[in-house]
mmCIF file of C-alpha atoms in Angstrom:
data_model
loop_
_atom_site.group_PDB
_atom_site.id
_atom_site.type_symbol
_atom_site.label_atom_id
_atom_site.label_comp_id
_atom_site.label_asym_id
_atom_site.label_seq_id
_atom_site.Cartn_x
_atom_site.Cartn_y
_atom_site.Cartn_z
ATOM 1 C CA LYS P 16 88.530 71.973 68.373
ATOM 2 C CA LEU P 17 87.379 75.290 69.812
ATOM 3 C CA ILE P 18 89.870 77.491 71.565
ATOM 4 C CA MET P 19 88.432 78.029 75.030
ATOM 5 C CA PHE P 20 89.076 80.255 78.022
ATOM 6 C CA SER P 21 89.648 77.024 79.917
ATOM 7 C CA ARG P 22 88.520 73.530 79.067
ATOM 8 C CA ARG P 23 86.263 73.168 82.058
ATOM 9 C CA ASN P 24 84.527 76.502 81.571
ATOM 10 C CA PHE P 25 83.410 76.429 77.948
ATOM 11 C CA ILE P 26 79.855 75.463 78.861
ATOM 12 C CA LYS P 27 79.802 78.261 81.422
ATOM 13 C CA ILE P 28 81.075 80.719 78.849
ATOM 14 C CA SER P 29 78.407 79.750 76.344
ATOM 15 C CA SER P 30 75.699 80.334 78.915
ATOM 16 C CA LEU P 31 77.170 83.726 79.740
ATOM 17 C CA SER P 32 76.847 84.850 76.079
ATOM 18 C CA LEU P 33 79.901 87.084 75.987
ATOM 19 C CA LEU P 34 78.940 88.075 72.455
ATOM 20 C CA ASN P 35 75.573 89.720 71.943
ATOM 21 C CA LEU P 36 74.737 91.178 68.547
ATOM 22 C CA PHE P 37 72.551 93.974 69.852
ATOM 23 C CA TRP P 38 73.065 96.754 72.330
ATOM 24 C CA ASN P 39 70.526 96.600 75.124
ATOM 25 C CA SER P 40 69.370 99.411 77.355
ATOM 26 C CA TYR P 41 72.182 98.838 79.841
ATOM 27 C CA ASN P 42 75.120 98.427 77.512
ATOM 28 C CA HIS P 43 77.052 101.576 78.441
ATOM 29 C CA VAL P 44 80.377 100.309 77.207
ATOM 30 C CA ASN P 45 82.184 103.637 77.211
ATOM 31 C CA GLY P 46 79.894 106.024 79.040
ATOM 32 C CA TYR P 47 77.450 106.790 76.257
ATOM 33 C CA GLU P 48 73.990 108.016 77.177
ATOM 34 C CA ALA P 49 71.048 105.626 76.788
ATOM 35 C CA SER P 50 69.554 107.730 74.014
ATOM 36 C CA ASN P 51 72.525 107.586 71.658
ATOM 37 C CA ASN P 52 71.860 106.297 68.171
ATOM 38 C CA TYR P 53 74.517 103.614 68.252
ATOM 39 C CA LYS P 54 72.541 101.583 70.775
ATOM 40 C CA ILE P 55 69.777 100.736 68.318
ATOM 41 C CA LYS P 56 71.994 99.637 65.443
ATOM 42 C CA LYS P 57 72.552 95.974 64.809
ATOM 43 C CA VAL P 58 76.250 95.344 65.166
ATOM 44 C CA ALA P 59 78.167 92.111 64.852
ATOM 45 C CA SER P 60 81.687 91.081 65.676
ATOM 46 C CA ASN P 61 84.233 91.236 62.894
ATOM 47 C CA LEU P 62 86.981 89.401 64.761
ATOM 48 C CA LYS P 63 86.817 86.276 62.610
ATOM 49 C CA ASN P 64 87.551 88.391 59.536
ATOM 50 C CA ILE P 65 90.578 90.087 61.051
ATOM 51 C CA GLY P 66 93.844 88.724 59.687
ATOM 52 C CA PRO P 67 97.283 88.318 61.232
ATOM 53 C CA LEU P 68 99.420 91.237 62.334
ATOM 54 C CA LYS P 69 101.599 92.760 59.621
ATOM 55 C CA LYS P 70 105.100 94.187 59.934
ATOM 56 C CA PRO P 71 105.501 97.263 62.171
ATOM 57 C CA ASP P 72 104.574 100.596 60.621
ATOM 58 C CA SER P 73 106.510 103.833 61.042
ATOM 59 C CA ASN P 74 105.218 104.088 64.635
ATOM 60 C CA GLY P 75 106.514 100.609 65.440
ATOM 61 C CA ILE P 76 103.004 99.162 65.688
ATOM 62 C CA MET P 77 101.904 95.901 64.084
ATOM 63 C CA LEU P 78 98.298 95.914 62.827
ATOM 64 C CA PRO P 79 96.077 93.637 60.735
ATOM 65 C CA GLU P 80 95.226 94.456 57.122
ATOM 66 C CA GLY P 81 92.728 97.307 56.869
ATOM 67 C CA PHE P 82 93.788 99.035 60.114
ATOM 68 C CA SER P 83 95.777 102.240 60.567
ATOM 69 C CA VAL P 84 97.223 104.118 63.539
ATOM 70 C CA LYS P 85 98.209 107.666 64.370
ATOM 71 C CA ILE P 86 99.556 109.529 67.397
ATOM 72 C CA VAL P 87 97.067 111.936 68.997
ATOM 73 C CA ALA P 88 99.064 113.093 72.027
ATOM 74 C CA GLU P 89 102.536 112.773 73.589
ATOM 75 C CA SER P 90 103.621 113.426 77.163
ATOM 76 C CA GLY P 91 105.078 116.889 77.669
ATOM 77 C CA LYS P 92 103.888 118.134 74.282
ATOM 78 C CA ARG P 93 100.973 120.272 73.149
ATOM 79 C CA PRO P 94 98.157 118.225 71.593
ATOM 80 C CA ILE P 95 96.715 121.474 70.176
ATOM 81 C CA THR P 96 99.063 123.833 68.354
ATOM 82 C CA GLY P 97 98.971 127.279 69.915
ATOM 83 C CA LYS P 98 97.421 126.140 73.198
ATOM 84 C CA GLU P 99 99.670 126.064 76.268
ATOM 85 C CA PHE P 100 98.183 122.850 77.654
ATOM 86 C CA LEU P 101 100.627 119.911 77.751
ATOM 87 C CA TRP P 102 99.648 116.237 77.674
ATOM 88 C CA HIS P 103 100.353 114.500 80.960
ATOM 89 C CA ASP P 104 103.064 111.999 81.833
ATOM 90 C CA ALA P 105 102.343 108.289 82.296
ATOM 91 C CA PRO P 106 98.924 108.133 80.593
ATOM 92 C CA ASP P 107 96.883 105.310 82.090
ATOM 93 C CA GLY P 108 93.186 104.359 82.238
ATOM 94 C CA GLY P 109 90.812 106.048 79.831
ATOM 95 C CA ALA P 110 87.306 106.152 78.377
ATOM 96 C CA THR P 111 85.281 107.969 75.741
ATOM 97 C CA PHE P 112 82.146 110.073 76.103
ATOM 98 C CA GLU P 113 79.831 111.102 73.285
ATOM 99 C CA LYS P 114 79.104 114.821 73.186
ATOM 100 C CA LYS P 115 75.494 115.949 73.016
ATOM 101 C CA ASN P 116 75.977 117.887 69.806
ATOM 102 C CA ASP P 117 78.593 115.963 67.871
ATOM 103 C CA GLY P 118 81.933 114.273 68.375
ATOM 104 C CA TRP P 119 83.334 112.724 71.522
ATOM 105 C CA ILE P 120 85.828 113.170 74.360
ATOM 106 C CA TYR P 121 88.596 110.774 75.367
ATOM 107 C CA VAL P 122 89.725 111.087 78.999
ATOM 108 C CA SER P 123 93.037 109.757 80.288
ATOM 109 C CA ASN P 124 94.483 109.356 83.781
ATOM 110 C CA SER P 125 98.039 110.207 84.751
ATOM 111 C CA GLU P 126 99.726 107.635 86.968
ATOM 112 C CA ARG P 127 101.944 110.208 88.652
ATOM 113 C CA PHE P 128 101.788 112.101 91.931
ATOM 114 C CA PHE P 129 99.708 115.236 91.312
ATOM 115 C CA GLY P 130 99.037 113.802 87.843
ATOM 116 C CA GLY P 131 95.262 114.169 87.655
ATOM 117 C CA VAL P 132 93.229 113.536 84.506
ATOM 118 C CA SER P 133 93.290 115.127 81.045
ATOM 119 C CA ALA P 134 90.944 115.053 78.051
ATOM 120 C CA LEU P 135 91.101 115.139 74.261
ATOM 121 C CA GLU P 136 88.055 116.478 72.409
ATOM 122 C CA PHE P 137 87.216 115.348 68.867
ATOM 123 C CA ASN P 138 84.614 116.605 66.403
ATOM 124 C CA SER P 139 82.254 114.331 64.486
ATOM 125 C CA LYS P 140 84.893 113.848 61.760
ATOM 126 C CA GLY P 141 87.433 112.593 64.286
ATOM 127 C CA ASP P 142 89.558 115.747 64.220
ATOM 128 C CA LEU P 143 91.224 116.731 67.489
ATOM 129 C CA ILE P 144 89.852 120.154 68.398
ATOM 130 C CA ASP P 145 90.750 120.677 72.064
ATOM 131 C CA ALA P 146 92.737 119.327 75.023
ATOM 132 C CA TYR P 147 92.467 120.269 78.693
ATOM 133 C CA SER P 148 92.587 119.096 82.310
ATOM 134 C CA ILE P 149 89.506 117.725 84.087
ATOM 135 C CA CYS P 150 91.092 116.814 87.445
ATOM 136 C CA LYS P 151 94.126 118.189 89.271
ATOM 137 C CA GLY P 152 96.062 117.377 92.438
ATOM 138 C CA THR P 153 95.239 113.669 92.653
ATOM 139 C CA HIS P 154 97.878 110.970 92.913
ATOM 140 C CA MET P 155 98.766 107.875 90.883
ATOM 141 C CA ASN P 156 95.505 107.837 88.952
ATOM 142 C CA CYS P 157 95.524 104.348 87.488
ATOM 143 C CA ALA P 158 92.250 103.267 85.880
ATOM 144 C CA GLY P 159 88.654 104.218 86.643
ATOM 145 C CA GLY P 160 85.248 103.823 85.074
ATOM 146 C CA THR P 161 82.287 105.534 83.463
ATOM 147 C CA VAL P 162 78.954 106.089 85.158
ATOM 148 C CA GLU P 163 75.602 107.422 84.015
ATOM 149 C CA GLY P 164 75.348 111.165 83.703
ATOM 150 C CA MET P 165 78.482 111.504 81.555
ATOM 151 C CA LYS P 166 80.920 111.160 84.442
ATOM 152 C CA TRP P 167 84.381 109.633 84.740
ATOM 153 C CA LEU P 168 85.401 108.105 88.065
ATOM 154 C CA THR P 169 89.173 108.208 88.402
ATOM 155 C CA CYS P 170 90.915 105.913 90.898
ATOM 156 C CA GLU P 171 94.012 106.653 92.967
ATOM 157 C CA GLU P 172 96.303 103.645 93.196
ATOM 158 C CA THR P 173 97.851 104.339 96.595
ATOM 159 C CA SER P 174 97.231 102.640 99.927
ATOM 160 C CA THR P 175 95.161 105.650 101.024
ATOM 161 C CA GLY P 176 93.704 106.251 97.574
ATOM 162 C CA GLN P 177 90.209 107.532 96.864
ATOM 163 C CA VAL P 178 87.874 107.853 93.884
ATOM 164 C CA TYR P 179 87.107 111.210 92.269
ATOM 165 C CA GLU P 180 84.165 112.142 90.071
ATOM 166 C CA CYS P 181 85.195 114.094 86.970
ATOM 167 C CA ASP P 182 83.316 116.017 84.303
ATOM 168 C CA PRO P 183 84.744 115.029 80.870
ATOM 169 C CA SER P 184 83.889 118.474 79.507
ATOM 170 C CA GLY P 185 86.013 120.129 82.198
ATOM 171 C CA LYS P 186 83.235 122.582 83.045
ATOM 172 C CA ASN P 187 82.776 121.310 86.612
ATOM 173 C CA ASP P 188 85.444 120.721 89.236
ATOM 174 C CA SER P 189 86.278 117.156 90.195
ATOM 175 C CA LYS P 190 85.161 115.984 93.634
ATOM 176 C CA VAL P 191 86.170 113.196 95.948
ATOM 177 C CA LEU P 192 83.746 110.366 96.742
ATOM 178 C CA PRO P 193 84.578 109.266 100.318
ATOM 179 C CA ALA P 194 81.796 106.652 100.425
ATOM 180 C CA LEU P 195 83.795 104.508 97.986
ATOM 181 C CA GLY P 196 86.487 103.990 100.587
ATOM 182 C CA ARG P 197 90.215 104.395 101.015
ATOM 183 C CA PHE P 198 92.322 101.639 99.534
ATOM 184 C CA LYS P 199 94.611 100.960 96.571
ATOM 185 C CA HIS P 200 91.931 101.596 93.968
ATOM 186 C CA GLU P 201 92.430 100.314 90.436
ATOM 187 C CA ALA P 202 89.170 100.515 88.497
ATOM 188 C CA VAL P 203 85.388 100.790 88.862
ATOM 189 C CA ALA P 204 82.373 99.712 86.796
ATOM 190 C CA GLU P 205 78.695 100.507 87.158
ATOM 191 C CA ASP P 206 75.974 97.874 87.055
ATOM 192 C CA PHE P 207 73.500 100.099 85.228
ATOM 193 C CA LEU P 208 70.570 97.787 85.921
ATOM 194 C CA HIS P 209 70.865 97.580 89.694
ATOM 195 C CA LYS P 210 72.643 100.928 90.220
ATOM 196 C CA HIS P 211 75.604 99.324 91.974
ATOM 197 C CA LEU P 212 79.328 99.935 91.578
ATOM 198 C CA TYR P 213 82.029 97.255 91.515
ATOM 199 C CA LEU P 214 85.667 98.050 92.303
ATOM 200 C CA THR P 215 89.029 96.289 92.043
ATOM 201 C CA GLU P 216 92.077 96.623 94.289
ATOM 202 C CA ASP P 217 95.630 96.297 92.993
ATOM 203 C CA THR P 218 97.390 94.326 95.707
ATOM 204 C CA PRO P 219 98.478 90.655 95.729
ATOM 205 C CA ASP P 220 95.625 89.907 98.163
ATOM 206 C CA GLY P 221 93.209 92.537 96.921
ATOM 207 C CA GLY P 222 89.489 92.606 97.464
ATOM 208 C CA PHE P 223 86.583 92.679 95.022
ATOM 209 C CA TYR P 224 84.222 95.400 96.234
ATOM 210 C CA ARG P 225 80.619 96.447 95.691
ATOM 211 C CA PHE P 226 79.028 99.798 96.528
ATOM 212 C CA ILE P 227 75.263 100.011 97.097
ATOM 213 C CA PRO P 228 74.072 103.620 97.358
ATOM 214 C CA ASP P 229 71.554 104.619 100.013
ATOM 215 C CA GLY P 230 69.522 106.308 97.294
ATOM 216 C CA LEU P 231 69.423 107.748 93.793
ATOM 217 C CA THR P 232 69.452 111.295 92.493
ATOM 218 C CA LYS P 233 66.281 112.961 91.233
ATOM 219 C CA ASP P 234 67.090 111.798 87.706
ATOM 220 C CA GLY P 235 67.590 108.188 88.782
ATOM 221 C CA LYS P 236 71.372 108.024 88.891
ATOM 222 C CA ILE P 237 73.625 106.823 91.702
ATOM 223 C CA ASN P 238 73.915 109.183 94.651
ATOM 224 C CA PHE P 239 77.536 108.787 95.743
ATOM 225 C CA SER P 240 77.152 110.669 99.013
ATOM 226 C CA SER P 241 76.408 107.600 101.134
ATOM 227 C CA GLY P 242 75.894 103.877 100.912
ATOM 228 C CA LYS P 243 77.238 100.458 101.868
ATOM 229 C CA LEU P 244 80.716 99.456 100.733
ATOM 230 C CA GLN P 245 80.975 95.664 100.690
ATOM 231 C CA ILE P 246 83.626 93.052 99.934
ATOM 232 C CA ALA P 247 83.216 89.660 98.283
ATOM 233 C CA VAL P 248 83.438 86.471 100.316
ATOM 234 C CA LEU P 249 83.748 82.989 98.806
ATOM 235 C CA ASN P 250 83.102 79.817 100.756
ATOM 236 C CA GLY P 251 85.740 77.102 100.643
ATOM 237 C CA VAL P 252 89.142 77.081 98.969
ATOM 238 C CA SER P 253 87.867 77.557 95.413
ATOM 239 C CA GLN P 254 88.024 81.016 93.884
ATOM 240 C CA GLU P 255 84.861 80.259 91.930
ATOM 241 C CA GLY P 256 81.280 79.859 93.058
ATOM 242 C CA LYS P 257 78.617 81.716 94.961
ATOM 243 C CA VAL P 258 79.606 85.143 96.264
ATOM 244 C CA GLU P 259 78.472 86.506 99.606
ATOM 245 C CA TRP P 260 78.816 90.225 100.253
ATOM 246 C CA LYS P 261 79.808 91.556 103.673
ATOM 247 C CA ASN P 262 79.829 95.179 104.746
ATOM 248 C CA ILE P 263 83.062 97.073 105.304
ATOM 249 C CA LYS P 264 82.715 98.504 108.797
ATOM 250 C CA ASP P 265 84.934 101.535 108.308
ATOM 251 C CA PRO P 266 85.415 102.572 104.642
ATOM 252 C CA ASN P 267 87.445 105.646 105.657
ATOM 253 C CA PRO P 268 89.720 104.830 108.594
ATOM 254 C CA PRO P 269 92.291 107.430 109.650
ATOM 255 C CA ILE P 270 95.191 107.548 107.217
ATOM 256 C CA TRP P 271 97.686 106.683 109.936
ATOM 257 C CA GLN P 272 95.877 103.395 110.569
ATOM 258 C CA ILE P 273 96.130 102.457 106.911
ATOM 259 C CA LEU P 274 99.793 103.404 106.741
ATOM 260 C CA LEU P 275 100.504 101.287 109.833
ATOM 261 C CA LYS P 276 98.489 98.448 108.240
ATOM 262 C CA ILE P 277 96.189 98.053 111.227
ATOM 263 C CA ASN P 278 92.830 98.842 109.623
ATOM 264 C CA GLU P 279 93.081 98.260 105.876
ATOM 265 C CA LEU P 280 89.697 97.681 104.310
ATOM 266 C CA ARG P 281 90.334 94.219 102.851
ATOM 267 C CA TYR P 282 91.287 92.932 106.313
ATOM 268 C CA GLN P 283 88.195 94.270 108.060
ATOM 269 C CA VAL P 284 86.358 91.166 106.806
ATOM 270 C CA LYS P 285 88.629 88.276 107.759
ATOM 271 C CA ASP P 286 87.217 85.743 105.300
ATOM 272 C CA SER P 287 87.112 88.055 102.288
ATOM 273 C CA ALA P 288 88.097 86.575 98.932
ATOM 274 C CA LYS P 289 91.623 87.402 97.766
ATOM 275 C CA PHE P 290 92.377 88.391 94.179
ATOM 276 C CA ASN P 291 95.955 88.688 92.953
ATOM 277 C CA GLY P 292 96.381 92.195 91.590
ATOM 278 C CA GLY P 293 92.952 93.482 90.548
ATOM 279 C CA GLU P 294 93.081 95.502 87.324
ATOM 280 C CA GLY P 295 90.568 96.656 84.706
ATOM 281 C CA ILE P 296 86.845 96.050 85.191
ATOM 282 C CA ALA P 297 83.848 96.378 82.871
ATOM 283 C CA TYR P 298 80.091 95.758 82.840
ATOM 284 C CA TYR P 299 78.354 93.989 79.963
ATOM 285 C CA GLU P 300 74.927 92.355 79.659
ATOM 286 C CA GLY P 301 74.317 91.971 83.404
ATOM 287 C CA LYS P 302 77.800 90.715 84.220
ATOM 288 C CA ILE P 303 80.964 92.210 85.649
ATOM 289 C CA TYR P 304 84.289 91.246 84.079
ATOM 290 C CA PHE P 305 87.670 92.023 85.619
ATOM 291 C CA ALA P 306 91.331 91.123 85.268
ATOM 292 C CA THR P 307 93.920 90.066 87.830
ATOM 293 C CA LYS P 308 97.444 90.592 86.581
ATOM 294 C CA GLY P 309 99.191 88.735 89.369
ATOM 295 C CA ASP P 310 97.884 85.395 88.126
ATOM 296 C CA ASN P 311 96.898 86.348 84.571
ATOM 297 C CA LYS P 312 93.172 85.641 84.851
ATOM 298 C CA ILE P 313 89.963 87.164 83.545
ATOM 299 C CA TRP P 314 86.924 86.771 85.803
ATOM 300 C CA CYS P 315 83.185 87.032 85.286
ATOM 301 C CA TYR P 316 80.681 87.804 88.035
ATOM 302 C CA ASP P 317 76.997 87.312 87.249
ATOM 303 C CA THR P 318 75.067 90.056 89.049
ATOM 304 C CA LYS P 319 71.826 88.063 88.859
ATOM 305 C CA ASN P 320 72.866 84.735 90.396
ATOM 306 C CA GLN P 321 75.875 86.228 92.252
ATOM 307 C CA ASN P 322 78.198 83.549 90.926
ATOM 308 C CA ILE P 323 81.810 84.106 89.854
ATOM 309 C CA ILE P 324 83.888 82.047 87.415
ATOM 310 C CA ILE P 325 87.285 82.238 85.722
ATOM 311 C CA LEU P 326 86.929 82.923 82.002
ATOM 312 C CA TYR P 327 90.579 83.003 81.045
ATOM 313 C CA ASP P 328 93.522 81.457 82.853
ATOM 314 C CA HIS P 329 96.929 81.830 81.253
ATOM 315 C CA SER P 330 98.221 78.759 83.065
ATOM 316 C CA THR P 331 95.571 76.397 81.632
ATOM 317 C CA HIS P 332 94.529 77.961 78.321
ATOM 318 C CA PRO P 333 95.460 75.864 75.261
ATOM 319 C CA ASN P 334 96.654 78.992 73.426
ATOM 320 C CA PRO P 335 97.982 81.315 76.171
ATOM 321 C CA ILE P 336 99.090 84.248 74.024
ATOM 322 C CA LEU P 337 97.513 86.749 76.425
ATOM 323 C CA SER P 338 99.550 87.705 79.501
ATOM 324 C CA GLY P 339 100.034 90.706 81.745
ATOM 325 C CA VAL P 340 96.256 91.264 81.641
ATOM 326 C CA ASP P 341 95.426 94.833 82.608
ATOM 327 C CA ASN P 342 92.903 97.380 81.284
ATOM 328 C CA ILE P 343 89.830 95.952 79.545
ATOM 329 C CA VAL P 344 87.014 97.314 77.391
ATOM 330 C CA PHE P 345 84.087 95.879 75.441
ATOM 331 C CA SER P 346 83.286 96.724 71.853
ATOM 332 C CA SER P 347 79.645 97.337 70.943
ATOM 333 C CA SER P 348 79.458 93.811 69.515
ATOM 334 C CA GLY P 349 80.416 92.249 72.847
ATOM 335 C CA ASP P 350 84.047 91.374 72.160
ATOM 336 C CA LEU P 351 86.327 91.869 75.142
ATOM 337 C CA PHE P 352 89.572 93.743 74.411
ATOM 338 C CA VAL P 353 92.417 93.242 76.895
ATOM 339 C CA ALA P 354 95.525 95.430 77.095
ATOM 340 C CA GLU P 355 98.801 93.887 78.201
ATOM 341 C CA ASP P 356 101.154 95.289 80.808
ATOM 342 C CA GLY P 357 104.281 93.578 79.581
ATOM 343 C CA GLY P 358 103.619 90.298 77.805
ATOM 344 C CA ASN P 359 104.112 90.982 74.103
ATOM 345 C CA MET P 360 102.787 94.556 74.402
ATOM 346 C CA GLN P 361 99.599 93.579 72.624
ATOM 347 C CA ILE P 362 95.912 94.326 72.748
ATOM 348 C CA VAL P 363 94.148 90.992 72.400
ATOM 349 C CA ALA P 364 90.435 90.507 71.767
ATOM 350 C CA ILE P 365 88.417 87.575 73.082
ATOM 351 C CA ASP P 366 85.405 86.525 71.043
ATOM 352 C CA SER P 367 82.284 84.540 71.953
ATOM 353 C CA ASP P 368 83.878 81.085 71.634
ATOM 354 C CA GLY P 369 86.928 82.059 73.642
ATOM 355 C CA SER P 370 89.263 82.516 70.692
ATOM 356 C CA LEU P 371 92.071 85.019 71.185
ATOM 357 C CA VAL P 372 92.707 87.529 68.396
ATOM 358 C CA PRO P 373 95.734 89.872 68.538
ATOM 359 C CA ILE P 374 94.577 93.330 67.436
ATOM 360 C CA LEU P 375 97.878 95.163 67.638
ATOM 361 C CA GLN P 376 101.403 94.876 68.979
ATOM 362 C CA ILE P 377 103.822 97.656 69.907
ATOM 363 C CA MET P 378 107.435 96.972 69.052
ATOM 364 C CA GLY P 379 110.495 98.571 70.635
ATOM 365 C CA GLN P 380 108.705 99.714 73.796
ATOM 366 C CA ASP P 381 109.352 96.759 76.083
ATOM 367 C CA GLU P 382 109.734 98.948 79.183
ATOM 368 C CA SER P 383 106.211 100.284 78.787
ATOM 369 C CA GLU P 384 102.639 98.979 79.134
ATOM 370 C CA ILE P 385 99.452 99.437 77.132
ATOM 371 C CA THR P 386 96.791 101.463 78.923
ATOM 372 C CA GLY P 387 93.452 103.169 78.506
ATOM 373 C CA PRO P 388 91.746 101.260 75.652
ATOM 374 C CA ALA P 389 88.420 102.855 74.686
ATOM 375 C CA PHE P 390 86.269 102.988 71.547
ATOM 376 C CA ASP P 391 84.722 106.055 69.951
ATOM 377 C CA PRO P 392 80.888 105.985 69.611
ATOM 378 C CA SER P 393 81.014 104.386 66.150
ATOM 379 C CA ASN P 394 83.480 101.704 67.285
ATOM 380 C CA GLU P 395 85.630 102.558 64.251
ATOM 381 C CA ARG P 396 88.377 104.025 66.423
ATOM 382 C CA LEU P 397 90.210 102.556 69.381
ATOM 383 C CA TYR P 398 92.204 104.859 71.650
ATOM 384 C CA PHE P 399 95.001 103.647 73.928
ATOM 385 C CA SER P 400 98.377 104.702 75.288
ATOM 386 C CA SER P 401 101.861 103.323 75.649
ATOM 387 C CA GLN P 402 102.463 104.602 79.152
ATOM 388 C CA ARG P 403 106.232 105.020 78.973
ATOM 389 C CA GLY P 404 106.833 104.829 75.221
ATOM 390 C CA LYS P 405 110.237 104.132 73.737
ATOM 391 C CA SER P 406 112.131 105.861 76.545
ATOM 392 C CA GLY P 407 110.732 103.640 79.273
ATOM 393 C CA SER P 408 110.120 106.707 81.457
ATOM 394 C CA ALA P 409 106.875 108.374 82.539
ATOM 395 C CA SER P 410 107.700 111.405 80.404
ATOM 396 C CA GLY P 411 107.720 109.275 77.261
ATOM 397 C CA GLY P 412 104.028 108.373 77.146
ATOM 398 C CA VAL P 413 102.257 108.245 73.780
ATOM 399 C CA THR P 414 98.497 108.147 73.115
ATOM 400 C CA TYR P 415 97.318 106.558 69.878
ATOM 401 C CA GLU P 416 94.205 106.169 67.754
ATOM 402 C CA VAL P 417 93.701 102.996 65.713
ATOM 403 C CA LYS P 418 91.059 103.048 62.994
ATOM 404 C CA GLY P 419 89.654 99.905 61.410
ATOM 405 C CA PRO P 420 86.810 97.397 60.981
ATOM 406 C CA PHE P 421 86.364 96.307 64.601
ATOM 407 C CA ILE P 422 82.650 95.578 64.037
ATOM 408 C CA LYS P 423 80.203 94.885 61.215
ATOM 409 C CA ILE P 424 77.132 97.145 60.953
#
């Protein structure tokens, strides 16, 4: 018997083809440019060859055979010896960006007031060679998303929060994107085919949003200066089915109105669909996937037929080992990796038949959560953080790198 996301949705899942063995021209899993060499390699999932988790290592992390882990940064400490820069508290959402010459950059949000965003730079051998800030003065930066043009969009998780565009290299100042609205932002993903953005909202009755730009830049990328911000509407009582999109009338109401709860965006459209605690979001093969932690579900929205279904439901799954669903990321082989906030402090992968495969488990850090999963360009390394580490406080965050056979090439 196959392990399925839910018994009634296995046929739907098969048609969605969560696993695809080849990168296509829109598979920007972690912000890589369309010309990168990894997109033309044939890669296959290796999940079925990954064994059970072994005993915790010296870092307190359980891994399968053939995997290893190391610490790359710790809150309040210098990632680079001799450089004054300190790694931020409460590391949260993250992503990787391939450098034009060689190596890559891992960016990480800080879920603190005035926390901003920091970056770790690696050379082609995987050695850490630099660390620096790419965004300052923003508040409670939770997750975010990558967009074309090597940009990181970082999301403020406050009731008056906004989205900021960041340069992973740190060469250009970050800038706010008012057209994406003021609400309790969690994460954002780009539909690279249609040039749309999709956004989640972390409230118990949060909205699922779409941004359609008024135009593109000269090089064909999204122009964030203006556009229509919309919210999803579902007919009937079911949370699945055909999605209708309705425009948000006032994406940027005065802050006092939001604070007094008289003009919050999700209430501007009375019949908007409600999602219980929107979390991580990702684009893959023409579909948008996102998590809702309040009810422990993973969703899939098909951008072509505008239909939404539930892929994973903790309450109905025959093997519900995944809970506290939070940040998500795809590997280049199409496996969906889900980080837990709470639960068993695991990262769990979901393969094409719906099977759940624990990839790692952090022991002794029960007051923390796993954040910021992102693969390097080769998909040999997975970066993530334990937001509060062993201490359970924001100053105890730890950022890790796991190396292992995530894919077959």
